[in-house]
Short mmCIF file of C-alpha atoms and ligand atoms in Angstrom, two decimals:
data_model
loop_
_atom_site.label_atom_id
_atom_site.label_comp_id
_atom_site.label_asym_id
_atom_site.label_seq_id
_atom_site.Cartn_x
_atom_site.Cartn_y
_atom_site.Cartn_z
CA MET A 1 88.58 -12.52 -0.81
CA THR A 2 88.21 -14.54 -4.12
CA SER A 3 87.91 -12.68 -7.65
CA ARG A 4 84.52 -13.92 -7.64
CA GLU A 5 83.73 -12.11 -4.33
CA GLN A 6 85.63 -9.26 -5.39
CA ARG A 7 83.62 -8.78 -8.66
CA ILE A 8 80.61 -8.95 -6.82
CA ALA A 9 81.50 -6.01 -4.47
CA ASP A 10 82.78 -3.94 -7.42
CA PHE A 11 79.70 -4.72 -9.27
CA ILE A 12 77.38 -3.44 -6.34
CA GLU A 13 79.46 -0.22 -5.55
CA PRO A 14 77.80 2.11 -7.71
CA LEU A 15 74.40 1.11 -6.45
CA ARG A 16 74.87 1.91 -2.66
CA VAL A 17 73.25 4.69 -1.21
CA ASP A 18 76.13 6.30 1.05
CA PRO A 19 75.31 6.87 4.45
CA GLY A 20 74.31 10.50 5.03
CA SER A 21 74.28 11.57 1.61
CA LYS A 22 71.23 13.33 0.17
CA VAL A 23 69.41 11.55 -2.57
CA ARG A 24 67.49 13.14 -5.42
CA LEU A 25 66.22 10.23 -7.39
CA ALA A 26 65.45 11.64 -10.43
CA LYS A 27 68.88 13.20 -10.73
CA ASP A 28 70.94 10.52 -8.79
CA PHE A 29 69.93 7.02 -10.20
CA ASP A 30 68.89 6.09 -13.66
CA PRO A 31 66.38 3.18 -13.57
CA ALA A 32 68.02 2.06 -17.02
CA PHE A 33 71.47 1.84 -15.64
CA ARG A 34 73.29 -1.46 -16.57
CA GLY A 35 77.08 -0.39 -15.93
CA THR A 36 79.44 -2.82 -17.49
CA VAL A 37 76.85 -5.60 -18.44
CA HIS A 38 75.93 -4.66 -21.79
CA SER A 39 74.34 -7.86 -22.81
CA LYS A 40 71.71 -10.22 -21.44
CA LYS A 41 73.81 -13.18 -22.35
CA LYS A 42 76.65 -11.88 -19.82
CA GLY A 43 73.73 -10.90 -17.46
CA ARG A 44 72.41 -14.59 -17.37
CA GLN A 45 75.92 -16.00 -16.73
CA LEU A 46 76.34 -13.52 -13.78
CA LEU A 47 72.94 -14.30 -12.70
CA SER A 48 73.82 -18.00 -12.06
CA GLU A 49 77.11 -17.08 -10.73
CA GLY A 50 75.26 -15.11 -8.13
CA THR A 51 72.81 -17.64 -7.35
CA GLU A 52 75.16 -20.41 -7.21
CA LEU A 53 76.96 -18.42 -4.38
CA LEU A 54 73.83 -17.45 -2.88
CA ALA A 55 73.00 -21.18 -1.99
CA GLU A 56 76.63 -21.98 -1.18
CA TYR A 57 76.42 -19.06 1.27
CA GLN A 58 72.83 -19.95 2.65
CA ALA A 59 73.55 -23.50 3.47
CA LYS A 60 76.83 -22.22 5.71
CA LEU A 61 74.41 -19.52 7.39
CA TYR A 62 71.89 -22.15 8.08
CA ALA A 63 74.66 -24.54 9.67
CA GLN A 64 76.14 -21.78 11.50
CA HIS A 65 72.96 -20.81 13.39
CA THR A 66 74.05 -17.26 14.53
CA HIS A 67 72.80 -14.78 12.16
CA GLY A 68 69.43 -14.20 10.31
CA VAL A 69 69.46 -12.28 7.11
CA LEU A 70 66.52 -9.89 6.44
CA VAL A 71 65.85 -8.51 2.61
CA VAL A 72 63.66 -5.53 2.32
CA LEU A 73 62.33 -5.05 -0.92
CA GLN A 74 60.71 -2.06 -1.89
CA ALA A 75 59.10 -0.73 -5.31
CA LEU A 76 56.70 1.00 -7.06
CA ASP A 77 53.86 -0.99 -8.37
CA ALA A 78 54.78 -3.07 -11.10
CA GLY A 79 58.64 -2.64 -10.27
CA GLY A 80 59.24 -6.57 -10.15
CA LYS A 81 59.41 -7.54 -6.61
CA ASP A 82 57.77 -10.92 -7.08
CA GLY A 83 60.21 -11.75 -10.03
CA THR A 84 63.01 -10.95 -8.26
CA ILE A 85 62.16 -12.98 -5.62
CA ARG A 86 61.64 -16.05 -7.71
CA HIS A 87 64.60 -15.69 -9.54
CA VAL A 88 67.19 -14.41 -7.14
CA MET A 89 66.02 -17.47 -4.71
CA THR A 90 66.40 -20.24 -7.25
CA GLY A 91 68.59 -22.84 -6.11
CA VAL A 92 68.45 -21.64 -2.46
CA ASN A 93 66.97 -24.56 0.11
CA PRO A 94 63.13 -23.42 0.60
CA GLN A 95 63.54 -24.60 4.24
CA GLY A 96 65.88 -21.85 4.64
CA VAL A 97 63.87 -18.98 3.39
CA ASP A 98 60.88 -17.38 4.35
CA VAL A 99 58.71 -14.59 2.38
CA HIS A 100 56.25 -12.14 3.78
CA GLY A 101 54.12 -9.68 2.01
CA PHE A 102 52.72 -6.72 3.72
CA LYS A 103 49.28 -5.41 2.64
CA VAL A 104 46.95 -2.72 3.90
CA PRO A 105 47.32 -3.16 7.76
CA SER A 106 44.44 -5.25 9.37
CA SER A 107 42.81 -3.33 12.61
CA GLU A 108 44.45 -5.62 14.71
CA GLU A 109 48.01 -4.45 13.36
CA LEU A 110 46.50 -0.87 13.59
CA ASP A 111 45.90 -1.45 17.30
CA HIS A 112 49.96 -1.83 17.84
CA ASP A 113 52.68 0.28 17.16
CA TYR A 114 53.62 0.78 13.47
CA LEU A 115 56.66 -1.88 13.77
CA TRP A 116 54.77 -4.47 15.45
CA ARG A 117 53.55 -6.40 12.51
CA TYR A 118 57.14 -6.33 10.89
CA GLY A 119 58.69 -7.41 14.17
CA LEU A 120 56.91 -10.57 14.03
CA GLN A 121 58.08 -11.74 10.90
CA LEU A 122 62.08 -11.16 11.48
CA PRO A 123 64.41 -13.98 10.52
CA GLU A 124 65.14 -16.70 12.75
CA ARG A 125 69.00 -17.31 13.22
CA GLY A 126 70.23 -19.48 10.28
CA LYS A 127 67.53 -18.12 7.96
CA ILE A 128 66.80 -15.49 5.41
CA ALA A 129 63.60 -13.71 5.36
CA ILE A 130 62.40 -11.37 2.22
CA PHE A 131 60.01 -8.56 3.16
CA ASN A 132 57.91 -7.94 -0.10
CA ARG A 133 57.09 -4.42 1.14
CA SER A 134 57.77 -3.72 4.70
CA HIS A 135 58.24 -1.41 7.56
CA TYR A 136 59.31 1.25 4.92
CA GLU A 137 55.51 1.48 3.88
CA GLU A 138 55.23 3.40 6.94
CA VAL A 139 57.23 6.26 5.55
CA LEU A 140 56.17 5.99 1.72
CA VAL A 141 52.36 5.17 1.29
CA VAL A 142 51.51 6.48 4.61
CA ARG A 143 53.18 9.49 3.87
CA VAL A 144 51.56 10.17 0.50
CA HIS A 145 48.53 9.64 1.77
CA PRO A 146 48.08 11.39 5.26
CA GLU A 147 44.57 9.76 5.99
CA LEU A 148 46.28 6.43 6.57
CA LEU A 149 48.16 7.95 9.36
CA GLU A 150 44.85 9.07 10.75
CA ARG A 151 43.79 5.47 10.77
CA GLN A 152 46.71 4.62 12.95
CA HIS A 153 45.03 6.03 16.11
CA LEU A 154 48.17 7.70 17.24
CA PRO A 155 48.47 9.59 20.56
CA ARG A 156 49.51 13.40 19.76
CA SER A 157 52.83 13.09 20.51
CA ALA A 158 53.22 10.70 17.80
CA ARG A 159 51.58 12.54 15.06
CA GLY A 160 51.79 15.91 13.77
CA LYS A 161 54.94 18.03 12.85
CA GLY A 162 58.35 16.09 13.06
CA VAL A 163 56.54 12.91 12.54
CA TRP A 164 58.46 11.36 9.72
CA ARG A 165 61.72 12.67 11.11
CA ARG A 166 61.02 10.70 14.09
CA ARG A 167 60.07 7.76 12.28
CA PHE A 168 63.48 7.66 10.26
CA HIS A 169 65.14 7.69 13.67
CA GLU A 170 63.25 5.19 15.20
CA ILE A 171 63.72 2.84 11.99
CA ASN A 172 67.33 3.49 12.01
CA GLU A 173 67.49 2.42 15.71
CA TRP A 174 65.25 -0.37 15.34
CA GLU A 175 67.33 -1.94 12.57
CA ARG A 176 70.62 -0.89 14.48
CA THR A 177 69.30 -2.89 17.61
CA LEU A 178 68.70 -5.95 14.66
CA SER A 179 71.95 -5.82 13.27
CA ARG A 180 73.73 -5.61 16.42
CA ASN A 181 71.87 -8.91 17.64
CA GLY A 182 72.64 -10.89 14.67
CA THR A 183 70.31 -9.78 11.82
CA LYS A 184 71.97 -8.82 8.69
CA ILE A 185 69.69 -6.07 6.78
CA VAL A 186 69.84 -5.94 3.05
CA LYS A 187 67.65 -2.94 1.77
CA LEU A 188 66.65 -3.12 -2.16
CA PHE A 189 64.99 -0.20 -3.66
CA LEU A 190 63.84 -1.37 -7.14
CA ASN A 191 63.91 2.00 -9.21
CA LEU A 192 61.52 1.92 -12.16
CA SER A 193 60.91 4.56 -14.95
CA ASN A 194 57.32 6.26 -14.87
CA GLU A 195 57.63 5.11 -19.04
CA GLU A 196 58.47 1.49 -17.85
CA GLN A 197 55.68 1.48 -15.32
CA ARG A 198 53.40 2.79 -18.25
CA ILE A 199 54.46 0.19 -20.52
CA ARG A 200 54.38 -2.81 -17.86
CA PHE A 201 50.99 -1.74 -17.05
CA LEU A 202 49.73 -1.59 -20.54
CA ARG A 203 51.11 -5.29 -21.16
CA ARG A 204 49.11 -6.32 -18.24
CA ILE A 205 46.09 -5.00 -20.14
CA ASP A 206 47.18 -6.52 -23.27
CA LEU A 207 48.20 -10.02 -22.40
CA PRO A 208 45.29 -12.29 -21.31
CA ASP A 209 47.31 -14.24 -18.85
CA HIS A 210 48.31 -11.18 -17.25
CA ASN A 211 44.90 -9.28 -16.74
CA TRP A 212 44.82 -10.83 -13.18
CA LYS A 213 47.93 -9.07 -12.44
CA PHE A 214 46.49 -5.51 -13.27
CA SER A 215 44.84 -3.54 -10.78
CA ALA A 216 43.04 0.01 -11.40
CA ALA A 217 44.06 1.05 -8.10
CA ASP A 218 47.58 0.66 -9.20
CA VAL A 219 46.80 3.10 -12.00
CA ARG A 220 45.14 5.46 -9.61
CA GLU A 221 48.22 5.45 -7.63
CA ARG A 222 50.39 6.32 -10.44
CA GLU A 223 48.79 9.93 -10.33
CA TYR A 224 50.77 10.36 -7.17
CA TRP A 225 54.22 9.57 -8.96
CA ASP A 226 55.71 12.92 -7.95
CA SER A 227 54.96 12.40 -4.38
CA TYR A 228 56.31 8.85 -4.26
CA GLN A 229 59.62 10.10 -5.73
CA ARG A 230 59.90 12.46 -3.24
CA ALA A 231 59.02 9.95 -0.42
CA PHE A 232 61.27 7.42 -1.85
CA SER A 233 63.94 10.20 -1.96
CA LYS A 234 63.64 11.32 1.59
CA MET A 235 63.66 7.72 2.74
CA LEU A 236 66.94 6.87 0.90
CA SER A 237 68.47 10.26 2.26
CA ASN A 238 67.48 9.32 5.65
CA THR A 239 67.69 5.77 6.57
CA SER A 240 70.82 4.35 4.62
CA THR A 241 72.94 3.76 7.51
CA ARG A 242 76.51 2.02 7.93
CA TRP A 243 74.53 -0.85 9.60
CA ALA A 244 71.93 -1.09 6.87
CA PRO A 245 72.59 0.65 3.96
CA TRP A 246 70.29 0.95 0.78
CA TYR A 247 70.90 -0.27 -2.63
CA VAL A 248 68.97 1.38 -5.48
CA ILE A 249 68.57 -1.33 -8.25
CA PRO A 250 67.80 -0.12 -11.62
CA ALA A 251 64.71 -2.05 -12.39
CA ASP A 252 63.94 -0.86 -16.10
CA ARG A 253 65.63 -4.14 -17.64
CA LYS A 254 64.17 -6.95 -15.41
CA TRP A 255 67.21 -9.03 -16.30
CA TYR A 256 69.46 -6.43 -15.01
CA ALA A 257 67.48 -6.03 -11.70
CA ARG A 258 67.52 -9.59 -10.92
CA ILE A 259 71.33 -9.87 -11.03
CA ALA A 260 72.13 -6.62 -9.15
CA ALA A 261 69.69 -7.76 -6.41
CA ALA A 262 71.55 -11.56 -6.33
CA ALA A 263 74.82 -9.56 -6.10
CA VAL A 264 73.99 -7.27 -3.34
CA ILE A 265 72.17 -10.25 -1.12
CA ALA A 266 75.19 -12.35 -1.94
CA ASN A 267 77.28 -9.53 -0.95
CA ALA A 268 75.89 -8.94 2.43
CA LEU A 269 76.34 -12.89 2.78
CA ILE A 270 79.93 -12.55 1.91
CA GLU A 271 80.25 -10.14 4.58
CA LEU A 272 78.85 -12.32 7.12
CA ASP A 273 81.16 -14.94 6.18
CA PRO A 274 79.17 -17.97 7.84
CA ARG A 275 80.92 -21.21 8.31
CA PHE A 276 80.12 -24.85 8.61
CA PRO A 277 80.77 -25.41 12.63
CA THR A 278 83.69 -27.42 13.37
CA ILE A 279 84.30 -29.70 16.70
CA ASP A 280 86.98 -29.68 19.00
CA SER A 281 89.34 -32.99 19.45
CA ASP A 282 87.47 -34.20 22.30
CA ALA A 283 84.07 -34.35 20.43
CA ARG A 284 85.99 -35.83 17.18
CA ARG A 285 87.44 -38.79 19.56
CA ARG A 286 83.75 -39.37 20.51
CA LEU A 287 82.85 -39.37 16.73
CA LEU A 288 85.54 -42.21 16.27
CA LYS A 289 84.38 -44.22 18.96
CA ILE A 290 80.88 -44.52 17.42
CA LYS A 291 82.16 -44.94 14.52
CA GLU A 292 84.07 -48.37 15.36
CA THR A 293 80.92 -49.33 16.72
CA LEU A 294 79.02 -48.83 13.56
CA GLU A 295 81.96 -50.47 11.77
CA ALA A 296 81.73 -53.71 13.99
CA GLN A 297 77.90 -53.77 13.02
CA SER A 298 78.61 -54.59 9.46
CA PRO A 299 76.98 -57.58 7.66
CA ALA A 300 79.17 -60.32 6.34
CA GLY A 301 80.74 -59.52 3.23
CA ALA A 302 80.17 -55.64 3.41
CA ALA A 303 82.48 -53.15 3.97
CA PRO A 304 82.74 -51.97 7.54
CA ASP A 305 82.64 -48.41 6.07
CA PRO A 306 81.31 -48.35 2.50
CA PHE A 307 81.62 -44.46 2.57
CA GLU A 308 85.34 -44.59 3.01
CA ALA A 309 85.95 -47.27 1.04
CA GLY A 310 84.11 -45.57 -1.93
P1 LIG B 401 51.05 -7.35 -5.85
O1 LIG B 401 52.30 -7.89 -6.79
O2 LIG B 401 50.17 -8.48 -5.80
O3 LIG B 401 50.57 -6.42 -6.74
P2 LIG B 401 51.40 -5.72 -3.79
O4 LIG B 401 52.51 -5.78 -2.86
O5 LIG B 401 51.35 -4.76 -4.74
O6 LIG B 401 51.59 -7.27 -4.60
P3 LIG B 401 48.63 -5.70 -3.11
O7 LIG B 401 47.80 -6.02 -2.40
O8 LIG B 401 48.57 -5.11 -4.53
O9 LIG B 401 50.12 -6.18 -2.60
O10 LIG B 401 49.11 -4.06 -2.64
C1 LIG B 401 49.05 -4.07 -1.17
C2 LIG B 401 48.90 -2.40 -0.91
O11 LIG B 401 48.94 -2.29 0.74
C3 LIG B 401 49.67 -1.38 -1.80
O12 LIG B 401 49.10 -0.46 -2.28
C4 LIG B 401 50.68 -0.88 -0.25
O13 LIG B 401 51.14 0.51 -0.46
C5 LIG B 401 49.63 -1.07 0.86
N1 LIG B 401 50.22 -0.95 2.38
C6 LIG B 401 51.04 -1.86 2.70
N2 LIG B 401 51.65 -1.39 4.02
C7 LIG B 401 50.74 -0.55 4.12
C8 LIG B 401 50.61 0.30 5.54
N3 LIG B 401 51.47 0.35 6.54
N4 LIG B 401 49.72 1.15 5.44
C9 LIG B 401 48.81 1.31 4.40
N5 LIG B 401 48.81 0.85 3.14
C10 LIG B 401 49.86 -0.31 3.28
MG1 LIG B 402 50.08 -4.36 -6.04
#
């Protein structure tokens, strides 16, 4: 591991939820945490290092074509998902990334099992898919608002007592299957404080250019703050696994959240360690033969292989 890669691994360590640990968000993770990165200036440098590394590794991921990367982004309203996606993915080849947002499910989606619509959007080999909200809504908003579970037309055996425990288990197993078969899963929870959410909502009201982002529904949802904190804590406690651990991204400072998100994604790619495919000596000999043919076609006065000559 180079020093750059080691720095990234050290940086994200305190953000990981240890598999099996019991999380109480309010007590265990500070939304304003910024570790050793005290200034925005140092942060900017780290972010550009992280995004540069992402671009490098993404090119190799694409070329190797054996693994996909699924980035799961969860947050409370105004948590900064959109900005994080925009900043983290600058510099990455757009052909290699797909972003999918998940809203209230349609009636077609409700007529399938709850993981169906997420399964349809998984990354192909060589690609990064970002889920802006994800299958975790199924144990968050659906848990906070039990009437949403009612709308899922579930058979009796999939409702009632133990439903969340079963869903945690099913999600873990689903993710295990995916990860064994070439999908690297990176899970980010943007952890925003109650006060910072209040300020961000006010900002959306105060700045005319931001009014379109304001939603009265978000403010109503804020009344369920404690229920969400409990649901997030249970999700983190039950679905951080060896194969797909959660990272809690301190989100009160946008600049810090972006560095941290970029670092976690970069670290996942470092762990995958994709390589540009190389060819064997027979294939190499065949290439050299073709090279001779192309060189023989050079017009008068031109170098047979200007690339080699240059
Ligand atoms: P934006 O930044 O544009 O507000 P958003 O992700 O908040 O993005 P919205 O259309 O505002 O998009 O909200 C989507 C809504 O869909 C959220 O309130 C979310 O809780 C809800 N939702 C997502 N998945 C489910 C689900 N499986 N069941 C019920 N509601 C869901
Ligand atoms: Mg919204």
